[in-house]
mmCIF file of C-alpha atoms in Angstrom:
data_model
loop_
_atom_site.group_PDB
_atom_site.id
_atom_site.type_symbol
_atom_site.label_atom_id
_atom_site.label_comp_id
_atom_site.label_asym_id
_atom_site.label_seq_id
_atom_site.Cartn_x
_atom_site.Cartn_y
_atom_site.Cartn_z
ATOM 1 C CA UNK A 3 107.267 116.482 97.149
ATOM 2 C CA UNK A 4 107.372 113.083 95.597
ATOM 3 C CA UNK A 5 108.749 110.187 97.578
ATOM 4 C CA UNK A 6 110.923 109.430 94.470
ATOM 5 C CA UNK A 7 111.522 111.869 91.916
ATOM 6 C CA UNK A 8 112.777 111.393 88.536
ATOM 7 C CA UNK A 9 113.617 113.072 85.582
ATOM 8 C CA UNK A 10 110.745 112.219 83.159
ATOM 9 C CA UNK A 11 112.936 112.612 79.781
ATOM 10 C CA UNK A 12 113.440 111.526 76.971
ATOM 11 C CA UNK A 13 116.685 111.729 77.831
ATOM 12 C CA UNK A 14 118.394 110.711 74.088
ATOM 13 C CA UNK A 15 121.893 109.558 73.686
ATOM 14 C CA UNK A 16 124.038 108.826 70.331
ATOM 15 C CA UNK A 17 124.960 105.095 70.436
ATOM 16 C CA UNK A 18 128.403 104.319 72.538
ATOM 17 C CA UNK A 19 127.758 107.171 74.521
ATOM 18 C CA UNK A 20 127.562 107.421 78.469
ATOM 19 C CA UNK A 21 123.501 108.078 79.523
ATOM 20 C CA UNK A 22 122.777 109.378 82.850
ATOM 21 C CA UNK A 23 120.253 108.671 84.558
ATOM 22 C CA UNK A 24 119.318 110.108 88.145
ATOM 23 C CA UNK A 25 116.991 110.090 91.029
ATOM 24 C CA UNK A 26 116.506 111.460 94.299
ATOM 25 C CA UNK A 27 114.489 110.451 97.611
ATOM 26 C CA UNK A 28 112.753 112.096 100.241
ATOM 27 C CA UNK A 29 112.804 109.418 103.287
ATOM 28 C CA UNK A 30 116.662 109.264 105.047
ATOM 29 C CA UNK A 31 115.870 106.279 106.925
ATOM 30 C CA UNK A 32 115.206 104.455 103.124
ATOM 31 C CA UNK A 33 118.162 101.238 102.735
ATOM 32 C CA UNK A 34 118.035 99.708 99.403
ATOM 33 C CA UNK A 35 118.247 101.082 96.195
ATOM 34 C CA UNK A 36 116.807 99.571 92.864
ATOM 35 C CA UNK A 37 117.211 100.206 89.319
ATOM 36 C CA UNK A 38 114.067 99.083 86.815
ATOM 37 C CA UNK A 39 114.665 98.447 83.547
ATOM 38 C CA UNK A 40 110.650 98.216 81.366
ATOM 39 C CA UNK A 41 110.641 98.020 77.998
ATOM 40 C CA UNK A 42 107.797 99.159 76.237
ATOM 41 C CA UNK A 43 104.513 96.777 76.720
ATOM 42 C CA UNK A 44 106.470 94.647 78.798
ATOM 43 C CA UNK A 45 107.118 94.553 83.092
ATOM 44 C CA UNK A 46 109.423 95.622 84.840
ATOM 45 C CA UNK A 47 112.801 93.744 85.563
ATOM 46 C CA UNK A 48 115.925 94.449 88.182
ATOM 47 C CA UNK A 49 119.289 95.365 86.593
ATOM 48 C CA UNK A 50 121.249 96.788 89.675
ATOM 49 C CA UNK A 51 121.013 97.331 93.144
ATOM 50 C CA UNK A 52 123.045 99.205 96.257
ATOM 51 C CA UNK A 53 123.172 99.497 99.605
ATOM 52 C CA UNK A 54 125.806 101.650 99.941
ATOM 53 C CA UNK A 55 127.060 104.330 99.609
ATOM 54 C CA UNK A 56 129.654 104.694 96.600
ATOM 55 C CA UNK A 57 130.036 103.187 93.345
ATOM 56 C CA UNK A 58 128.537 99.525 92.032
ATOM 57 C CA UNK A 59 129.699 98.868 88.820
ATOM 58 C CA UNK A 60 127.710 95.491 86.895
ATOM 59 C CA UNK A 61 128.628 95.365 83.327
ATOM 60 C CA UNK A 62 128.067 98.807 80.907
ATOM 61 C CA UNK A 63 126.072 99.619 84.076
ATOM 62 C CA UNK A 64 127.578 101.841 87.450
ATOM 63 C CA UNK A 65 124.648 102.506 90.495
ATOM 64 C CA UNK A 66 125.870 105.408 92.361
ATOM 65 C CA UNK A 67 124.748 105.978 95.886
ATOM 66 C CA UNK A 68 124.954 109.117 97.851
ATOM 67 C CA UNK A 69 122.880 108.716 101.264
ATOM 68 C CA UNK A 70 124.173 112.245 102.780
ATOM 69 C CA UNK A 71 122.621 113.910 99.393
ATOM 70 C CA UNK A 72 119.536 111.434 99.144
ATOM 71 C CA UNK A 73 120.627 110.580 95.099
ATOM 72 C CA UNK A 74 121.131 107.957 93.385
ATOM 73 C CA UNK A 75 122.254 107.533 89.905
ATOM 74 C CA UNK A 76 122.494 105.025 86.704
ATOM 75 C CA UNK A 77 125.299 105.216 84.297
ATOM 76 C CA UNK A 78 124.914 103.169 81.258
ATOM 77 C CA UNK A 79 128.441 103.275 79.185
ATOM 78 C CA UNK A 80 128.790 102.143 75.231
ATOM 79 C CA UNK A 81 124.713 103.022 75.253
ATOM 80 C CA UNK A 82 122.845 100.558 72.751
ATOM 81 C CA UNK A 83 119.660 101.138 71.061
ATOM 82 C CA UNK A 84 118.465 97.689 72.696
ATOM 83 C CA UNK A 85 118.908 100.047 75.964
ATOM 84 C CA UNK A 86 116.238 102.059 75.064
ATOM 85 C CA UNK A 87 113.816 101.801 77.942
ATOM 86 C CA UNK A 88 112.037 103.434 80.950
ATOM 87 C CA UNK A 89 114.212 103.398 83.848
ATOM 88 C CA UNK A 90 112.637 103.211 87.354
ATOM 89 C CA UNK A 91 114.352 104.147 90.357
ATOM 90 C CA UNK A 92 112.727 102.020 92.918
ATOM 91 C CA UNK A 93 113.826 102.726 97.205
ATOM 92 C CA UNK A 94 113.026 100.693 100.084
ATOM 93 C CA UNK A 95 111.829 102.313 103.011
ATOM 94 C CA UNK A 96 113.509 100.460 105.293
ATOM 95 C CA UNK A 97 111.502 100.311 108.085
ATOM 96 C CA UNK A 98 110.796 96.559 107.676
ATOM 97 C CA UNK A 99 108.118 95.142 105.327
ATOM 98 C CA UNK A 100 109.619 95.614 101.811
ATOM 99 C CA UNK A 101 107.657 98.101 100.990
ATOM 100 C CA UNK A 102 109.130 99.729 97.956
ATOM 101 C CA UNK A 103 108.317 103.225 96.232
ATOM 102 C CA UNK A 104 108.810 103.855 92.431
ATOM 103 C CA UNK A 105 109.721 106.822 90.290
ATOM 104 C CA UNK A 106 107.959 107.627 87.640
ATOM 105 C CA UNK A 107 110.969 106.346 85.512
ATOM 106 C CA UNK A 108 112.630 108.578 82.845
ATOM 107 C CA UNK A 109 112.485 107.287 78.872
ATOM 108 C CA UNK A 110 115.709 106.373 77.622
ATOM 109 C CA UNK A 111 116.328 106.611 73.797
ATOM 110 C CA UNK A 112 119.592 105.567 72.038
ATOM 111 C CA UNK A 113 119.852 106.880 68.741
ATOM 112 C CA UNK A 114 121.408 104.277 66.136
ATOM 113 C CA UNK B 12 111.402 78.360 87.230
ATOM 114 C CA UNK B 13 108.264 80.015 85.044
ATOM 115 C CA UNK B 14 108.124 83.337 86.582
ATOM 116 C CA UNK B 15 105.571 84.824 88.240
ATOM 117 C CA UNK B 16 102.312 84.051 86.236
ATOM 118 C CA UNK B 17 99.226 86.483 85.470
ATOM 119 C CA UNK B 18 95.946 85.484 84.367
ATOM 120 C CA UNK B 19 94.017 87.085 82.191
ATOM 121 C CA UNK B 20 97.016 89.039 80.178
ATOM 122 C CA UNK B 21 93.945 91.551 79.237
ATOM 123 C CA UNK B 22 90.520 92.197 79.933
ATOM 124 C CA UNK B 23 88.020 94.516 78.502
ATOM 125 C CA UNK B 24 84.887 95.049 80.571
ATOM 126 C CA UNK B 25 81.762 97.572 80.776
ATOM 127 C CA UNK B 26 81.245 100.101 83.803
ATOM 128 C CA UNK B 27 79.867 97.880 86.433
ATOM 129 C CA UNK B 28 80.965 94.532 86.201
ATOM 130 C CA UNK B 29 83.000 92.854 88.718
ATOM 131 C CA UNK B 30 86.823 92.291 87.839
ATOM 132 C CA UNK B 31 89.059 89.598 88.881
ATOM 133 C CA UNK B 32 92.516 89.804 88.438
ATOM 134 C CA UNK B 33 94.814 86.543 89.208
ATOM 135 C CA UNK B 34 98.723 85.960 89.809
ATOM 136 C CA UNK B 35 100.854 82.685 91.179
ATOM 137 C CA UNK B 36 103.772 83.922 92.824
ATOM 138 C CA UNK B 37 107.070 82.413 92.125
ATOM 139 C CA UNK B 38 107.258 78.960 94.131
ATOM 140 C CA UNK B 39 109.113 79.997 97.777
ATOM 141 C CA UNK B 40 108.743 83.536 97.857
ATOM 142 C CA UNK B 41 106.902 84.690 100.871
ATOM 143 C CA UNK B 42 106.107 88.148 99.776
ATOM 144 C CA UNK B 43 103.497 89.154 96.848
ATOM 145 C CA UNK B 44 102.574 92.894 95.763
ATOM 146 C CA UNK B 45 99.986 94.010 93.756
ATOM 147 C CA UNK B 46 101.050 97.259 91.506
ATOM 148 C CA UNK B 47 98.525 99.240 89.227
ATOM 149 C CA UNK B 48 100.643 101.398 86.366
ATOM 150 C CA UNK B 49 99.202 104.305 84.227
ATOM 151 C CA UNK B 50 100.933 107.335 82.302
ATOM 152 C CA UNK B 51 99.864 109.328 85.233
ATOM 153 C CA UNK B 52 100.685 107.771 88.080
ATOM 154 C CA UNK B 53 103.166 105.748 87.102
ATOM 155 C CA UNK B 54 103.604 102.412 89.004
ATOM 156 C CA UNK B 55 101.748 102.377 92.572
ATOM 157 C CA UNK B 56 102.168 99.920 94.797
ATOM 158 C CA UNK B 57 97.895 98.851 96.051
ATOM 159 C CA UNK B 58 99.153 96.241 98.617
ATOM 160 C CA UNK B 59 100.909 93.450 99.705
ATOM 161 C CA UNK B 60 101.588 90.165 101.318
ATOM 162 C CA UNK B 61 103.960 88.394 103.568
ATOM 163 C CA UNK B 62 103.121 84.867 104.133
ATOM 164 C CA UNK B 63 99.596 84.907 102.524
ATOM 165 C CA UNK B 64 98.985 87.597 105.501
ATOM 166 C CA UNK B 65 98.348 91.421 104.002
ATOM 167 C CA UNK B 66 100.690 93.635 105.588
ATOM 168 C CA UNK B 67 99.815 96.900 103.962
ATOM 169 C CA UNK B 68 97.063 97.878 101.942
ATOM 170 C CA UNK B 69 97.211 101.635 102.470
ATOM 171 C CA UNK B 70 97.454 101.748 98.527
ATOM 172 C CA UNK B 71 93.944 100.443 97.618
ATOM 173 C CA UNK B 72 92.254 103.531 96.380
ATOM 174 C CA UNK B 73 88.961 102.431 97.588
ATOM 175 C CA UNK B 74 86.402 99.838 98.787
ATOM 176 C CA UNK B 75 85.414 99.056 95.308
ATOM 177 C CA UNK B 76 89.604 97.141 95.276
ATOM 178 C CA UNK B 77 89.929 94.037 97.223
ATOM 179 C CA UNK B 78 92.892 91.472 97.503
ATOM 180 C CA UNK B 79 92.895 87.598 99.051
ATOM 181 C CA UNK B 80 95.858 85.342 99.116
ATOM 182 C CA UNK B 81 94.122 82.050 100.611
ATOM 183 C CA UNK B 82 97.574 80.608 100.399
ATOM 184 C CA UNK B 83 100.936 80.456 99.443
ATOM 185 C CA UNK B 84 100.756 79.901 95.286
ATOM 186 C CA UNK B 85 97.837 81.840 94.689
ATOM 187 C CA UNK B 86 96.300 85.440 94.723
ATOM 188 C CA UNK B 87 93.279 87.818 93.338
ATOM 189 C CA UNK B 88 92.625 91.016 92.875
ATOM 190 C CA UNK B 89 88.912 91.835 92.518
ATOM 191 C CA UNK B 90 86.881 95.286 91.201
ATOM 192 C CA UNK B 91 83.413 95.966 92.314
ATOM 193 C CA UNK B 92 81.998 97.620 90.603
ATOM 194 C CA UNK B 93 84.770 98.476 88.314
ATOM 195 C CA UNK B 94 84.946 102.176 86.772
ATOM 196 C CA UNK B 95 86.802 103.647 83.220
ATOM 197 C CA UNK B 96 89.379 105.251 86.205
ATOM 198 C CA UNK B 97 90.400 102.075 86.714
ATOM 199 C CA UNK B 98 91.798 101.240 82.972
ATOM 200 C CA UNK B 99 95.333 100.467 83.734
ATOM 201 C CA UNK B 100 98.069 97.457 83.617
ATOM 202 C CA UNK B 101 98.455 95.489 87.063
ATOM 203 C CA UNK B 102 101.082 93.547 87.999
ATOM 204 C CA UNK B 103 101.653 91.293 90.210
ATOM 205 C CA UNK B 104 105.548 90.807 91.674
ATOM 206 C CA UNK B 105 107.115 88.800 94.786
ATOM 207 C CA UNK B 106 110.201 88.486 96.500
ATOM 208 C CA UNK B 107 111.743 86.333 98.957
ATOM 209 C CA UNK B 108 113.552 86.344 102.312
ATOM 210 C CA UNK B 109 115.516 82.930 101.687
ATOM 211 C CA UNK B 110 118.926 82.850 102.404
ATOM 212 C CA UNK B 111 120.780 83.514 99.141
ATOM 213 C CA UNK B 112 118.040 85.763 98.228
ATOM 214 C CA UNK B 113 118.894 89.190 97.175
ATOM 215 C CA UNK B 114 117.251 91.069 99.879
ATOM 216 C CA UNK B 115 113.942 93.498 98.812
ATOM 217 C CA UNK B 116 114.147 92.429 95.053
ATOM 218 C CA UNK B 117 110.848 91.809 93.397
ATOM 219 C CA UNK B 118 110.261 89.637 89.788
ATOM 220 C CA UNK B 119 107.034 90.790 88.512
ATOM 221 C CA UNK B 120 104.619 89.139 86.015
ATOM 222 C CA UNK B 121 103.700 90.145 82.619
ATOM 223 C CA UNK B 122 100.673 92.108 83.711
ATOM 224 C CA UNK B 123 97.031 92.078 83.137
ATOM 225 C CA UNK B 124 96.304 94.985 80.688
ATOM 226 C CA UNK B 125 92.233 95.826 82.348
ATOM 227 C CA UNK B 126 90.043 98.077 80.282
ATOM 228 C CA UNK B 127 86.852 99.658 81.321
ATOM 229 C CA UNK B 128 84.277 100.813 79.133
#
């Protein structure tokens, strides 16, 4: 079992619609929760993060937590084709040191 | 603030030849990780620092990989020998544990795009 497991994709989406993005976790003791946004060619960069458990809503963008479940989720509302991107889940493990496992990420494509 | 900077952006070598990969951190952070990404194994984290001092390196795939940080700005990565396995983008990222900070968050470089031959 992968430490972090995501849905590879392409997960494709009509522009203005609601993608869903999700990703679940093996370690119960992990803390912090990170969503990746990497466009193609290019590095990674931070668009949300949660600690707890619940709803964080940033913008077109809502990080769900659920610890009891070990899932956490990306909602992207009013999807735009500049949103088309790998998404990495990224989890801390929380045991001091910051040492942080990625997904694989799952492809995001918003169709114009 | 420029970011955190990678040098070279890509490098093509032959089987053999010793690698060196280089990345500034962004001034004040006091942690620095060194991430190899390919289609099949996505984005791994090879090891890191915390105050120039590697904390875990339990990533490095083997004793050909070797990482310094002789001080707060500055860091390499180094192949020897190097192999076609190890074609892949590497990035460099850090973080910081000021106050103000947001906690475990890492700003990664543009990558250095390495291809074996």
């Amino acid at each position: 079992q992968k430490e972090v497991e995501q849905n590879s994709g392409p997960l494709s989406v009509p522009e203005g619609a609601i993608a869903s993005l999700n990703c679940t976790y093996s370690d119960r003791g992990s803390q912090s929760f990170f969503w990746y946004r990497q466009y193609s060619g290019k590095s990674p960069e931070l668009i949300m993060f949660i600690y707890s458990n619940g709803d964080k809503e940033d913008g077109r963008f809502t990080a769900q937590l659920n610890k009891a479940s070990q899932y956490v989720s990306l909602l992207i509302r009013d999807s735009q084709p500049s949103d088309s991107a790998t998404y990495l889940c990224a989890v801390n493990r929380g045991t001091g040191g910051f040492k942080t496992i990625f997904g694989a990420g799952t492809r995001l494509f918003v169709k114009a | 603030d420029a970011g955190v900077i990678q040098s070279p952006r890509h490098e093509v070598t032959e089987m053999g030849q010793e690698v060196t990969l280089r990345c500034k951190p962004i001034s004040g952070h006091d942690y620095l990780f060194w991430y190899r990404q390919t289609m099949m194994r996505g984005l791994e984290l090879l090891i890191y620092f915390n105050n120039n001092v590697p904390i875990d390196d339990s990533g490095m795939p083997e004793d050909r990989f070797s990482a310094k940080m002789p001080n707060a700005s500055f860091s390499t990565l180094k192949i020897q020998p190097s192999e076609p396995r190890d074609s892949a983008v590497y990035f460099c990222a850090s973080s910081s544990t000021l106050a103000g900070a947001v906690a475990d968050t890492q700003y990664f470089g543009p990558g250095t795009r390495l291809t074996v031959l």
